[in-house]
Amino acid sequence: MKNGNQIVAEAFKEQGVEYVFGIMGHPVIDLALQMQAVGLQYLGFRNEQAACYAAQAYGYLTRKPAVVLCVSGPGLLHVIGGMANAQVNCWPLIVVGGSCPEDHEGIGGFQEWPQVEASKPNCKYAARPPLAALIPLHVEKAVRLSTYGRPGVAYLDFPATVLKQTVDEGKIYKVSRCPPPPLIFPDRQLIQEAANLLMKAKRPLLIIGKGAAYGRAEKEIRSLVYSTGIPFLPTPMGKGVVPDTDERCVSSARTFALQQSDVILLLGARLNWMLHFGKPPRFQSNVKVIQVDICPEELHNSVPSAVAIQSDVSTAVECLDNTLKTRSWFVEKSNPWWKDLLAKSMKNRETVHAMSMDISVPLNYYTVFKHIQDIIPQNCIICSEGANTMDIGKTMLLNDEPRHRLDAATFGTMGVGLGFAIAAALYCKNNAPTKRVICVEGDSAFGFSGMEIETMFRYKLPIIIIIVNNNGIYGGLDTETFRQLQASGEPTQVTPPYSLTSETHYEKMMGMFGRKGYFCTTVQDIQQAVKACLQVHDAPSLINIMINPQADRKEQKFSWLTESKL
């Protein structure tokens, strides 16, 4: 005889799940223990939402879903923010929620809540197995639906009565391990049409999205870039599919490249707000898009594509690359398009370089990031969040390998950084033990999940947390101004909504664990602190860098979220 807890744990083990993230409590206490007993690795968090961020990032890095385990009612409610983030980002994730005993439903049971119904808007699949004997069927389906096609979230609801239910072992539903998702190959005629369109282009541009990174398409895309010389522009989490340091990368001329291109090859990216919906004024009104996406419903979204190809990115690019090689198509550096791109890139780089060389105190963002980039090891995994911290950081902290940047992504979610860093550290532990994880946080973003530092200590994860502290949200107040305002009246009336407490010493949190944090105001402070933290291999480190509260990014041609829908 086996009970529901044992059946759930064994079913996930049988499906190849490795990690469980969550917070145990009624009614999943025994389930958490059973999961460990069958060999699953369990990490307990301080907040369910952070656990959910970690689980989905691990799914993105490995293409295998991890599990979030949560208690009923409020536990699942805390997880739903993370579920939405995973679903919008198209990352595989399985959420397991304990729920009110079935015989208590409708009469005010403990933490009673319509959990399946509440989860459905943020899932590909949400179900409650009616019998313990059927649990393996639903677990396999959750794994399959979270990974097949466009990845996403599956939710499984387990009432206390089902978890305690005992079943004769011979009556438990038998199911095989879900095989890896099948590769989707492109229509050959559409590949020919795409090649024809690229060869007619005067100003071609390749855009690489995080779908290309998730799809492990770096080999094929690098071959395409190297064989054709096409300029490319990565989205933030498409960075590293082709190295940021490659001469064909035109990130320094992003606005110009998008606005002037006449044919765009869009690989695993969506024409949503991040790419300004593909419309003027950020794009040409007559730009032609060659779109490659695994999800047919995404094709022609926002603007009609000239060529729309449903396919895995890797298989489509391999076919396109081979076709273009047979036609000997190459974008020469003497091409006027390349000359314009290089001139714009050079001008922008000179502006950024001048800002990054200003070491006057208080420091600016560009100086901070330049001197971090100069000293960290090559090919660190960078986790980042915050407004200017994330946006400026993506231009200064380079990635030469795919899946080495994790940030707020499509949903623009704050609070993801520490959970993402924990997942990245586990990934490195299992796949690249010498690789380092750098978690770069704005001071506001750090506040969402700062207590997950304790989680990092508990599991001995050597993450380097760098807080870029400007005393606020977007920007704060200098210490003297903050104190004067606080003394001038009721704090709720005189403290600006964007302001946080000035010069907060977040680094002192490390003292709770008998470790030393670092408070930095100069470039020399930063370099010494980073060097010291790189020597720590059994625990997290924290560097708190004070910058000018009014520090901003270089002037932009368009304001953020410029309307592009007409």
PDB file of N, CA, C and O in Angstrom, residues 193-233:
ATOM      1  N   GLU A 193      11.691  31.283 -49.615  1.00  0.00           N
ATOM      2  CA  GLU A 193      11.133  32.636 -49.653  1.00  0.00           C
ATOM      3  C   GLU A 193      11.902  33.570 -48.713  1.00  0.00           C
ATOM      4  O   GLU A 193      12.158  34.738 -49.056  1.00  0.00           O
ATOM      5  N   ALA A 194      12.269  33.052 -47.547  1.00  0.00           N
ATOM      6  CA  ALA A 194      13.048  33.857 -46.604  1.00  0.00           C
ATOM      7  C   ALA A 194      14.405  34.218 -47.193  1.00  0.00           C
ATOM      8  O   ALA A 194      14.868  35.365 -47.083  1.00  0.00           O
ATOM      9  N   ALA A 195      15.049  33.259 -47.816  1.00  0.00           N
ATOM     10  CA  ALA A 195      16.351  33.517 -48.440  1.00  0.00           C
ATOM     11  C   ALA A 195      16.227  34.558 -49.561  1.00  0.00           C
ATOM     12  O   ALA A 195      17.061  35.468 -49.685  1.00  0.00           O
ATOM     13  N   ASN A 196      15.184  34.435 -50.366  1.00  0.00           N
ATOM     14  CA  ASN A 196      14.962  35.401 -51.447  1.00  0.00           C
ATOM     15  C   ASN A 196      14.813  36.820 -50.889  1.00  0.00           C
ATOM     16  O   ASN A 196      15.374  37.782 -51.438  1.00  0.00           O
ATOM     17  N   LEU A 197      14.060  36.939 -49.813  1.00  0.00           N
ATOM     18  CA  LEU A 197      13.812  38.253 -49.232  1.00  0.00           C
ATOM     19  C   LEU A 197      15.078  38.859 -48.635  1.00  0.00           C
ATOM     20  O   LEU A 197      15.362  40.057 -48.820  1.00  0.00           O
ATOM     21  N   LEU A 198      15.850  38.039 -47.940  1.00  0.00           N
ATOM     22  CA  LEU A 198      17.111  38.539 -47.373  1.00  0.00           C
ATOM     23  C   LEU A 198      18.063  39.010 -48.464  1.00  0.00           C
ATOM     24  O   LEU A 198      18.740  40.041 -48.327  1.00  0.00           O
ATOM     25  N   MET A 199      18.127  38.279 -49.555  1.00  0.00           N
ATOM     26  CA  MET A 199      19.077  38.620 -50.614  1.00  0.00           C
ATOM     27  C   MET A 199      18.693  39.915 -51.337  1.00  0.00           C
ATOM     28  O   MET A 199      19.545  40.580 -51.932  1.00  0.00           O
ATOM     29  N   LYS A 200      17.421  40.287 -51.277  1.00  0.00           N
ATOM     30  CA  LYS A 200      16.968  41.541 -51.884  1.00  0.00           C
ATOM     31  C   LYS A 200      17.117  42.731 -50.936  1.00  0.00           C
ATOM     32  O   LYS A 200      16.989  43.881 -51.371  1.00  0.00           O
ATOM     33  N   ALA A 201      17.379  42.453 -49.660  1.00  0.00           N
ATOM     34  CA  ALA A 201      17.399  43.515 -48.655  1.00  0.00           C
ATOM     35  C   ALA A 201      18.607  44.433 -48.857  1.00  0.00           C
ATOM     36  O   ALA A 201      19.704  43.979 -49.190  1.00  0.00           O
ATOM     37  N   LYS A 202      18.388  45.716 -48.594  1.00  0.00           N
ATOM     38  CA  LYS A 202      19.488  46.675 -48.577  1.00  0.00           C
ATOM     39  C   LYS A 202      20.031  46.867 -47.160  1.00  0.00           C
ATOM     40  O   LYS A 202      21.207  47.159 -46.978  1.00  0.00           O
ATOM     41  N   ARG A 203      19.138  46.664 -46.178  1.00  0.00           N
ATOM     42  CA  ARG A 203      19.533  46.883 -44.782  1.00  0.00           C
ATOM     43  C   ARG A 203      18.989  45.741 -43.914  1.00  0.00           C
ATOM     44  O   ARG A 203      18.092  45.938 -43.104  1.00  0.00           O
ATOM     45  N   PRO A 204      19.530  44.535 -44.080  1.00  0.00           N
ATOM     46  CA  PRO A 204      19.031  43.383 -43.310  1.00  0.00           C
ATOM     47  C   PRO A 204      19.502  43.434 -41.853  1.00  0.00           C
ATOM     48  O   PRO A 204      20.580  43.950 -41.550  1.00  0.00           O
ATOM     49  N   LEU A 205      18.685  42.875 -40.964  1.00  0.00           N
ATOM     50  CA  LEU A 205      19.017  42.829 -39.540  1.00  0.00           C
ATOM     51  C   LEU A 205      18.498  41.528 -38.959  1.00  0.00           C
ATOM     52  O   LEU A 205      17.356  41.126 -39.225  1.00  0.00           O
ATOM     53  N   LEU A 206      19.326  40.886 -38.144  1.00  0.00           N
ATOM     54  CA  LEU A 206      18.935  39.680 -37.415  1.00  0.00           C
ATOM     55  C   LEU A 206      18.648  40.061 -35.967  1.00  0.00           C
ATOM     56  O   LEU A 206      19.478  40.698 -35.305  1.00  0.00           O
ATOM     57  N   ILE A 207      17.478  39.694 -35.451  1.00  0.00           N
ATOM     58  CA  ILE A 207      17.134  39.907 -34.044  1.00  0.00           C
ATOM     59  C   ILE A 207      17.055  38.539 -33.371  1.00  0.00           C
ATOM     60  O   ILE A 207      16.318  37.656 -33.824  1.00  0.00           O
ATOM     61  N   ILE A 208      17.799  38.380 -32.279  1.00  0.00           N
ATOM     62  CA  ILE A 208      17.892  37.093 -31.569  1.00  0.00           C
ATOM     63  C   ILE A 208      17.188  37.219 -30.223  1.00  0.00           C
ATOM     64  O   ILE A 208      17.576  38.034 -29.379  1.00  0.00           O
ATOM     65  N   GLY A 209      16.161  36.416 -30.006  1.00  0.00           N
ATOM     66  CA  GLY A 209      15.394  36.460 -28.764  1.00  0.00           C
ATOM     67  C   GLY A 209      15.752  35.349 -27.801  1.00  0.00           C
ATOM     68  O   GLY A 209      16.516  34.438 -28.127  1.00  0.00           O
ATOM     69  N   LYS A 210      15.154  35.411 -26.617  1.00  0.00           N
ATOM     70  CA  LYS A 210      15.453  34.395 -25.609  1.00  0.00           C
ATOM     71  C   LYS A 210      14.899  33.029 -25.993  1.00  0.00           C
ATOM     72  O   LYS A 210      15.359  32.006 -25.488  1.00  0.00           O
ATOM     73  N   GLY A 211      13.930  33.000 -26.926  1.00  0.00           N
ATOM     74  CA  GLY A 211      13.460  31.716 -27.435  1.00  0.00           C
ATOM     75  C   GLY A 211      14.553  30.971 -28.173  1.00  0.00           C
ATOM     76  O   GLY A 211      14.612  29.735 -28.149  1.00  0.00           O
ATOM     77  N   ALA A 212      15.447  31.716 -28.829  1.00  0.00           N
ATOM     78  CA  ALA A 212      16.585  31.087 -29.502  1.00  0.00           C
ATOM     79  C   ALA A 212      17.566  30.530 -28.488  1.00  0.00           C
ATOM     80  O   ALA A 212      18.165  29.463 -28.684  1.00  0.00           O
ATOM     81  N   ALA A 213      17.734  31.253 -27.376  1.00  0.00           N
ATOM     82  CA  ALA A 213      18.610  30.761 -26.309  1.00  0.00           C
ATOM     83  C   ALA A 213      18.018  29.519 -25.662  1.00  0.00           C
ATOM     84  O   ALA A 213      18.706  28.506 -25.463  1.00  0.00           O
ATOM     85  N   TYR A 214      16.728  29.566 -25.342  1.00  0.00           N
ATOM     86  CA  TYR A 214      16.075  28.403 -24.740  1.00  0.00           C
ATOM     87  C   TYR A 214      16.135  27.191 -25.675  1.00  0.00           C
ATOM     88  O   TYR A 214      16.331  26.055 -25.240  1.00  0.00           O
ATOM     89  N   GLY A 215      16.004  27.448 -26.974  1.00  0.00           N
ATOM     90  CA  GLY A 215      15.978  26.363 -27.954  1.00  0.00           C
ATOM     91  C   GLY A 215      17.334  25.797 -28.313  1.00  0.00           C
ATOM     92  O   GLY A 215      17.434  24.949 -29.202  1.00  0.00           O
ATOM     93  N   ARG A 216      18.399  26.258 -27.632  1.00  0.00           N
ATOM     94  CA  ARG A 216      19.759  25.747 -27.870  1.00  0.00           C
ATOM     95  C   ARG A 216      20.161  25.895 -29.340  1.00  0.00           C
ATOM     96  O   ARG A 216      20.758  24.994 -29.939  1.00  0.00           O
ATOM     97  N   ALA A 217      19.851  27.072 -29.901  1.00  0.00           N
ATOM     98  CA  ALA A 217      20.099  27.289 -31.330  1.00  0.00           C
ATOM     99  C   ALA A 217      21.390  28.055 -31.578  1.00  0.00           C
ATOM    100  O   ALA A 217      21.622  28.515 -32.705  1.00  0.00           O
ATOM    101  N   GLU A 218      22.262  28.158 -30.572  1.00  0.00           N
ATOM    102  CA  GLU A 218      23.452  29.001 -30.736  1.00  0.00           C
ATOM    103  C   GLU A 218      24.395  28.496 -31.837  1.00  0.00           C
ATOM    104  O   GLU A 218      24.986  29.299 -32.569  1.00  0.00           O
ATOM    105  N   LYS A 219      24.553  27.187 -31.975  1.00  0.00           N
ATOM    106  CA  LYS A 219      25.459  26.671 -32.994  1.00  0.00           C
ATOM    107  C   LYS A 219      24.997  27.087 -34.384  1.00  0.00           C
ATOM    108  O   LYS A 219      25.796  27.566 -35.211  1.00  0.00           O
ATOM    109  N   GLU A 220      23.720  26.916 -34.657  1.00  0.00           N
ATOM    110  CA  GLU A 220      23.192  27.227 -35.985  1.00  0.00           C
ATOM    111  C   GLU A 220      23.185  28.735 -36.240  1.00  0.00           C
ATOM    112  O   GLU A 220      23.501  29.190 -37.359  1.00  0.00           O
ATOM    113  N   ILE A 221      22.837  29.521 -35.220  1.00  0.00           N
ATOM    114  CA  ILE A 221      22.774  30.977 -35.417  1.00  0.00           C
ATOM    115  C   ILE A 221      24.178  31.552 -35.597  1.00  0.00           C
ATOM    116  O   ILE A 221      24.398  32.437 -36.435  1.00  0.00           O
ATOM    117  N   ARG A 222      25.142  31.057 -34.835  1.00  0.00           N
ATOM    118  CA  ARG A 222      26.520  31.539 -35.020  1.00  0.00           C
ATOM    119  C   ARG A 222      27.013  31.210 -36.427  1.00  0.00           C
ATOM    120  O   ARG A 222      27.678  32.025 -37.068  1.00  0.00           O
ATOM    121  N   SER A 223      26.683  30.037 -36.910  1.00  0.00           N
ATOM    122  CA  SER A 223      27.086  29.669 -38.267  1.00  0.00           C
ATOM    123  C   SER A 223      26.469  30.620 -39.285  1.00  0.00           C
ATOM    124  O   SER A 223      27.137  31.066 -40.227  1.00  0.00           O
ATOM    125  N   LEU A 224      25.192  30.954 -39.092  1.00  0.00           N
ATOM    126  CA  LEU A 224      24.519  31.881 -40.004  1.00  0.00           C
ATOM    127  C   LEU A 224      25.187  33.251 -39.993  1.00  0.00           C
ATOM    128  O   LEU A 224      25.454  33.844 -41.051  1.00  0.00           O
ATOM    129  N   VAL A 225      25.477  33.763 -38.790  1.00  0.00           N
ATOM    130  CA  VAL A 225      26.093  35.083 -38.669  1.00  0.00           C
ATOM    131  C   VAL A 225      27.482  35.090 -39.297  1.00  0.00           C
ATOM    132  O   VAL A 225      27.849  35.997 -40.052  1.00  0.00           O
ATOM    133  N   TYR A 226      28.264  34.053 -39.007  1.00  0.00           N
ATOM    134  CA  TYR A 226      29.641  34.020 -39.505  1.00  0.00           C
ATOM    135  C   TYR A 226      29.692  33.794 -41.018  1.00  0.00           C
ATOM    136  O   TYR A 226      30.607  34.284 -41.703  1.00  0.00           O
ATOM    137  N   SER A 227      28.738  33.047 -41.555  1.00  0.00           N
ATOM    138  CA  SER A 227      28.778  32.741 -42.988  1.00  0.00           C
ATOM    139  C   SER A 227      28.168  33.842 -43.846  1.00  0.00           C
ATOM    140  O   SER A 227      28.465  33.924 -45.040  1.00  0.00           O
ATOM    141  N   THR A 228      27.311  34.694 -43.246  1.00  0.00           N
ATOM    142  CA  THR A 228      26.644  35.733 -44.041  1.00  0.00           C
ATOM    143  C   THR A 228      27.091  37.144 -43.680  1.00  0.00           C
ATOM    144  O   THR A 228      26.866  38.079 -44.468  1.00  0.00           O
ATOM    145  N   GLY A 229      27.683  37.329 -42.503  1.00  0.00           N
ATOM    146  CA  GLY A 229      28.078  38.663 -42.079  1.00  0.00           C
ATOM    147  C   GLY A 229      26.916  39.571 -41.734  1.00  0.00           C
ATOM    148  O   GLY A 229      27.074  40.797 -41.649  1.00  0.00           O
ATOM    149  N   ILE A 230      25.746  39.020 -41.512  1.00  0.00           N
ATOM    150  CA  ILE A 230      24.561  39.831 -41.225  1.00  0.00           C
ATOM    151  C   ILE A 230      24.698  40.500 -39.856  1.00  0.00           C
ATOM    152  O   ILE A 230      25.118  39.859 -38.887  1.00  0.00           O
ATOM    153  N   PRO A 231      24.386  41.783 -39.728  1.00  0.00           N
ATOM    154  CA  PRO A 231      24.415  42.413 -38.409  1.00  0.00           C
ATOM    155  C   PRO A 231      23.309  41.850 -37.530  1.00  0.00           C
ATOM    156  O   PRO A 231      22.207  41.563 -38.014  1.00  0.00           O
ATOM    157  N   PHE A 232      23.613  41.697 -36.253  1.00  0.00           N
ATOM    158  CA  PHE A 232      22.608  41.122 -35.357  1.00  0.00           C
ATOM    159  C   PHE A 232      22.427  41.971 -34.113  1.00  0.00           C
ATOM    160  O   PHE A 232      23.330  42.677 -33.665  1.00  0.00           O
ATOM    161  N   LEU A 233      21.227  41.853 -33.567  1.00  0.00           N
ATOM    162  CA  LEU A 233      20.845  42.582 -32.365  1.00  0.00           C
ATOM    163  C   LEU A 233      20.166  41.598 -31.416  1.00  0.00           C
ATOM    164  O   LEU A 233      19.116  41.050 -31.753  1.00  0.00           O
TER     165      LEU A 233
END
